GROMACS .gro file of C-alpha atoms in nm:
model
  234
    1UNK     CA    1   3.438   0.358   0.786
    2UNK     CA    2   3.326   0.246   1.132
    3UNK     CA    3   3.150   0.580   1.188
    4UNK     CA    4   2.984   0.554   0.850
    5UNK     CA    5   2.857   0.209   0.930
    6UNK     CA    6   2.727   0.325   1.266
    7UNK     CA    7   2.548   0.618   1.099
    8UNK     CA    8   2.388   0.382   0.845
    9UNK     CA    9   2.274   0.148   1.122
   10UNK     CA   10   2.104   0.428   1.314
   11UNK     CA   11   1.982   0.619   1.015
   12UNK     CA   12   1.620   0.733   1.006
   13UNK     CA   13   1.506   0.630   0.659
   14UNK     CA   14   1.186   0.818   0.658
   15UNK     CA   15   1.319   1.114   0.448
   16UNK     CA   16   1.414   0.876   0.166
   17UNK     CA   17   1.080   0.691   0.185
   18UNK     CA   18   0.893   1.020   0.171
   19UNK     CA   19   1.102   1.143  -0.118
   20UNK     CA   20   1.040   0.823  -0.313
   21UNK     CA   21   0.663   0.830  -0.253
   22UNK     CA   22   0.657   1.193  -0.346
   23UNK     CA   23   0.857   1.137  -0.659
   24UNK     CA   24   0.644   0.837  -0.767
   25UNK     CA   25   0.308   1.012  -0.725
   26UNK     CA   26   0.424   1.337  -0.873
   27UNK     CA   27   0.570   1.149  -1.175
   28UNK     CA   28   0.229   0.977  -1.239
   29UNK     CA   29   0.055   1.316  -1.227
   30UNK     CA   30   0.311   1.492  -1.438
   31UNK     CA   31   0.320   1.204  -1.690
   32UNK     CA   32  -0.043   1.226  -1.780
   33UNK     CA   33  -0.060   1.597  -1.746
   34UNK     CA   34   0.250   1.650  -1.946
   35UNK     CA   35   0.141   1.417  -2.228
   36UNK     CA   36  -0.202   1.590  -2.252
   37UNK     CA   37  -0.043   1.936  -2.258
   38UNK     CA   38   0.216   1.839  -2.505
   39UNK     CA   39  -0.048   1.701  -2.739
   40UNK     CA   40  -0.258   2.016  -2.717
   41UNK     CA   41   0.038   2.242  -2.767
   42UNK     CA   42   0.169   2.049  -3.065
   43UNK     CA   43  -0.172   2.085  -3.240
   44UNK     CA   44  -0.230   2.445  -3.143
   45UNK     CA   45  -0.189   2.754  -3.375
   46UNK     CA   46   0.153   2.934  -3.356
   47UNK     CA   47   0.031   3.228  -3.139
   48UNK     CA   48  -0.157   3.013  -2.890
   49UNK     CA   49   0.132   2.762  -2.883
   50UNK     CA   50   0.382   3.036  -2.784
   51UNK     CA   51   0.167   3.152  -2.496
   52UNK     CA   52   0.079   2.800  -2.369
   53UNK     CA   53   0.447   2.685  -2.399
   54UNK     CA   54   0.562   2.986  -2.199
   55UNK     CA   55   0.310   2.926  -1.922
   56UNK     CA   56   0.384   2.551  -1.905
   57UNK     CA   57   0.758   2.599  -1.907
   58UNK     CA   58   0.754   2.879  -1.639
   59UNK     CA   59   0.804   2.656  -1.335
   60UNK     CA   60   1.133   2.530  -1.488
   61UNK     CA   61   1.286   2.878  -1.530
   62UNK     CA   62   1.161   3.038  -1.206
   63UNK     CA   63   1.345   2.975  -0.883
   64UNK     CA   64   1.164   2.704  -0.686
   65UNK     CA   65   1.109   2.941  -0.402
   66UNK     CA   66   0.910   3.170  -0.635
   67UNK     CA   67   0.693   2.885  -0.744
   68UNK     CA   68   0.657   2.786  -0.382
   69UNK     CA   69   0.542   3.130  -0.294
   70UNK     CA   70   0.261   3.126  -0.561
   71UNK     CA   71   0.162   2.780  -0.443
   72UNK     CA   72   0.150   2.904  -0.081
   73UNK     CA   73  -0.072   3.187  -0.186
   74UNK     CA   74  -0.292   2.957  -0.382
   75UNK     CA   75  -0.345   2.678  -0.125
   76UNK     CA   76  -0.335   2.888   0.196
   77UNK     CA   77  -0.644   2.841   0.400
   78UNK     CA   78  -0.691   3.226   0.398
   79UNK     CA   79  -0.728   3.216   0.016
   80UNK     CA   80  -1.036   3.106  -0.175
   81UNK     CA   81  -0.893   2.779  -0.321
   82UNK     CA   82  -0.720   2.659   0.001
   83UNK     CA   83  -1.029   2.764   0.210
   84UNK     CA   84  -1.262   2.581  -0.033
   85UNK     CA   85  -1.055   2.258  -0.008
   86UNK     CA   86  -1.038   2.277   0.368
   87UNK     CA   87  -1.409   2.370   0.436
   88UNK     CA   88  -1.552   2.140   0.169
   89UNK     CA   89  -1.337   1.837   0.167
   90UNK     CA   90  -1.127   1.890   0.495
   91UNK     CA   91  -0.803   1.886   0.272
   92UNK     CA   92  -0.530   2.098   0.404
   93UNK     CA   93  -0.237   2.127   0.160
   94UNK     CA   94  -0.009   2.349   0.368
   95UNK     CA   95   0.234   2.147   0.587
   96UNK     CA   96   0.106   1.819   0.458
   97UNK     CA   97   0.232   1.534   0.235
   98UNK     CA   98  -0.023   1.649  -0.028
   99UNK     CA   99   0.171   1.975  -0.032
  100UNK     CA  100   0.496   1.782  -0.105
  101UNK     CA  101   0.331   1.609  -0.412
  102UNK     CA  102   0.184   1.926  -0.548
  103UNK     CA  103   0.507   2.118  -0.512
  104UNK     CA  104   0.708   1.835  -0.672
  105UNK     CA  105   0.456   1.793  -0.953
  106UNK     CA  106   0.459   2.163  -1.039
  107UNK     CA  107   0.837   2.183  -1.047
  108UNK     CA  108   0.900   1.859  -1.233
  109UNK     CA  109   0.602   1.899  -1.479
  110UNK     CA  110   0.797   2.105  -1.744
  111UNK     CA  111   1.052   1.823  -1.779
  112UNK     CA  112   0.776   1.578  -1.878
  113UNK     CA  113   0.600   1.830  -2.087
  114UNK     CA  114   0.901   1.951  -2.286
  115UNK     CA  115   1.035   1.598  -2.354
  116UNK     CA  116   0.692   1.474  -2.469
  117UNK     CA  117   0.650   1.776  -2.693
  118UNK     CA  118   0.989   1.730  -2.846
  119UNK     CA  119   0.916   1.357  -2.910
  120UNK     CA  120   0.576   1.437  -3.062
  121UNK     CA  121   0.710   1.702  -3.298
  122UNK     CA  122   0.969   1.459  -3.441
  123UNK     CA  123   0.704   1.206  -3.541
  124UNK     CA  124   0.664   1.153  -3.914
  125UNK     CA  125   0.319   1.289  -3.997
  126UNK     CA  126   0.283   1.042  -4.272
  127UNK     CA  127   0.250   0.759  -4.010
  128UNK     CA  128  -0.059   0.940  -3.876
  129UNK     CA  129  -0.205   0.995  -4.225
  130UNK     CA  130  -0.158   0.627  -4.296
  131UNK     CA  131  -0.327   0.523  -3.974
  132UNK     CA  132  -0.623   0.752  -4.066
  133UNK     CA  133  -0.665   0.604  -4.410
  134UNK     CA  134  -0.685   0.253  -4.238
  135UNK     CA  135  -0.983   0.386  -4.040
  136UNK     CA  136  -0.824   0.417  -3.695
  137UNK     CA  137  -0.974   0.664  -3.455
  138UNK     CA  138  -0.774   0.958  -3.322
  139UNK     CA  139  -0.765   0.796  -2.978
  140UNK     CA  140  -0.616   0.464  -3.127
  141UNK     CA  141  -0.374   0.657  -3.344
  142UNK     CA  142  -0.242   0.839  -3.038
  143UNK     CA  143  -0.183   0.522  -2.829
  144UNK     CA  144  -0.097   0.282  -3.108
  145UNK     CA  145   0.113   0.508  -3.332
  146UNK     CA  146   0.216   0.825  -3.161
  147UNK     CA  147   0.310   0.701  -2.821
  148UNK     CA  148   0.523   0.400  -2.938
  149UNK     CA  149   0.695   0.624  -3.184
  150UNK     CA  150   0.766   0.888  -2.925
  151UNK     CA  151   0.860   0.624  -2.677
  152UNK     CA  152   1.239   0.718  -2.605
  153UNK     CA  153   1.150   1.080  -2.559
  154UNK     CA  154   0.861   1.007  -2.328
  155UNK     CA  155   1.061   0.755  -2.123
  156UNK     CA  156   1.344   0.999  -2.087
  157UNK     CA  157   1.096   1.271  -1.970
  158UNK     CA  158   0.935   1.027  -1.715
  159UNK     CA  159   1.259   0.930  -1.555
  160UNK     CA  160   1.399   1.281  -1.540
  161UNK     CA  161   1.059   1.393  -1.389
  162UNK     CA  162   1.085   1.136  -1.119
  163UNK     CA  163   1.446   1.233  -1.040
  164UNK     CA  164   1.351   1.607  -1.026
  165UNK     CA  165   1.042   1.540  -0.820
  166UNK     CA  166   1.232   1.326  -0.571
  167UNK     CA  167   1.502   1.590  -0.520
  168UNK     CA  168   1.273   1.900  -0.505
  169UNK     CA  169   1.354   2.128  -0.210
  170UNK     CA  170   1.261   2.502  -0.254
  171UNK     CA  171   0.897   2.489  -0.329
  172UNK     CA  172   0.837   2.186  -0.104
  173UNK     CA  173   0.997   2.358   0.194
  174UNK     CA  174   0.764   2.661   0.141
  175UNK     CA  175   0.441   2.470   0.084
  176UNK     CA  176   0.482   2.158   0.290
  177UNK     CA  177   0.736   2.263   0.551
  178UNK     CA  178   0.984   2.017   0.710
  179UNK     CA  179   0.792   1.800   0.947
  180UNK     CA  180   1.000   1.480   1.030
  181UNK     CA  181   0.826   1.166   0.928
  182UNK     CA  182   0.562   1.357   0.738
  183UNK     CA  183   0.696   1.612   0.492
  184UNK     CA  184   1.071   1.596   0.566
  185UNK     CA  185   1.227   1.491   0.234
  186UNK     CA  186   1.587   1.379   0.180
  187UNK     CA  187   1.685   1.727   0.042
  188UNK     CA  188   1.549   1.893   0.352
  189UNK     CA  189   1.719   1.637   0.570
  190UNK     CA  190   2.058   1.705   0.412
  191UNK     CA  191   2.006   2.085   0.457
  192UNK     CA  192   1.913   2.031   0.827
  193UNK     CA  193   2.209   1.807   0.898
  194UNK     CA  194   2.458   2.059   0.742
  195UNK     CA  195   2.300   2.341   0.954
  196UNK     CA  196   2.366   2.126   1.262
  197UNK     CA  197   2.734   2.088   1.153
  198UNK     CA  198   2.711   1.707   1.117
  199UNK     CA  199   2.898   1.676   0.784
  200UNK     CA  200   2.966   1.310   0.816
  201UNK     CA  201   2.591   1.222   0.823
  202UNK     CA  202   2.530   1.471   0.553
  203UNK     CA  203   2.795   1.297   0.348
  204UNK     CA  204   2.614   0.970   0.396
  205UNK     CA  205   2.289   1.118   0.274
  206UNK     CA  206   2.466   1.285  -0.017
  207UNK     CA  207   2.619   0.945  -0.103
  208UNK     CA  208   2.270   0.786  -0.102
  209UNK     CA  209   2.131   1.056  -0.325
  210UNK     CA  210   2.425   1.029  -0.571
  211UNK     CA  211   2.382   0.654  -0.590
  212UNK     CA  212   2.018   0.694  -0.652
  213UNK     CA  213   2.075   0.963  -0.924
  214UNK     CA  214   2.337   0.742  -1.092
  215UNK     CA  215   2.097   0.447  -1.091
  216UNK     CA  216   1.813   0.656  -1.241
  217UNK     CA  217   2.041   0.782  -1.520
  218UNK     CA  218   2.160   0.427  -1.601
  219UNK     CA  219   1.804   0.298  -1.609
  220UNK     CA  220   1.708   0.585  -1.844
  221UNK     CA  221   1.996   0.500  -2.074
  222UNK     CA  222   1.907   0.130  -2.076
  223UNK     CA  223   1.535   0.203  -2.152
  224UNK     CA  224   1.617   0.451  -2.432
  225UNK     CA  225   1.891   0.220  -2.577
  226UNK     CA  226   1.643  -0.076  -2.592
  227UNK     CA  227   1.383   0.143  -2.764
  228UNK     CA  228   1.637   0.272  -3.025
  229UNK     CA  229   1.790  -0.057  -3.129
  230UNK     CA  230   1.657  -0.010  -3.479
  231UNK     CA  231   1.828   0.326  -3.517
  232UNK     CA  232   2.147   0.290  -3.734
  233UNK     CA  233   2.465   0.435  -3.573
  234UNK     CA  234   2.706   0.647  -3.752
   0.00000   0.00000   0.00000
């Protein structure tokens, strides 16, 4: 225990801070993008829905390194998109914190999208018809009727998205690299420490990650539980 305490006293907390910042920003981006995409897919025709759903879910079923490879090709300064960003706006995604955010957003996005879509599909359409008869605009119906009704599913998707974005490793490593204090996330730190053979420090980091994950799951259950108080239990 003394060694663990000594490790904690001398621990560089930058990987945890970078992971939390990356997870927070990626969650915000995935939240709005996922809700928008879910709304469009739910209202689309069956054929278009199948194609769009496949494309939007693809990052979840592909290995993260494959997604990272495509992102690397897209944002490389030798490619049109990456070159345009760098020449026009002086934005370099490769080996930068922006790369961490983009990689985490892409990988975590399907969790937000699929949870939001499932929640939207379970809404009683009669509620929407009733709101229309009362003269509410589609925008108000979405935020005043659809979103509150789909609240538990959207909340679950948001929390799971944050957890996934915070723990992303494969795509982040390929796109942003592992620069200490800049792009080195907690997942990358654990891998590095294990490669160095320092299993005790790796165990401390793993304990921190497990505690965070447990806290996130507890928060998710509390939020969903409060939103579903009106549901009768069997």
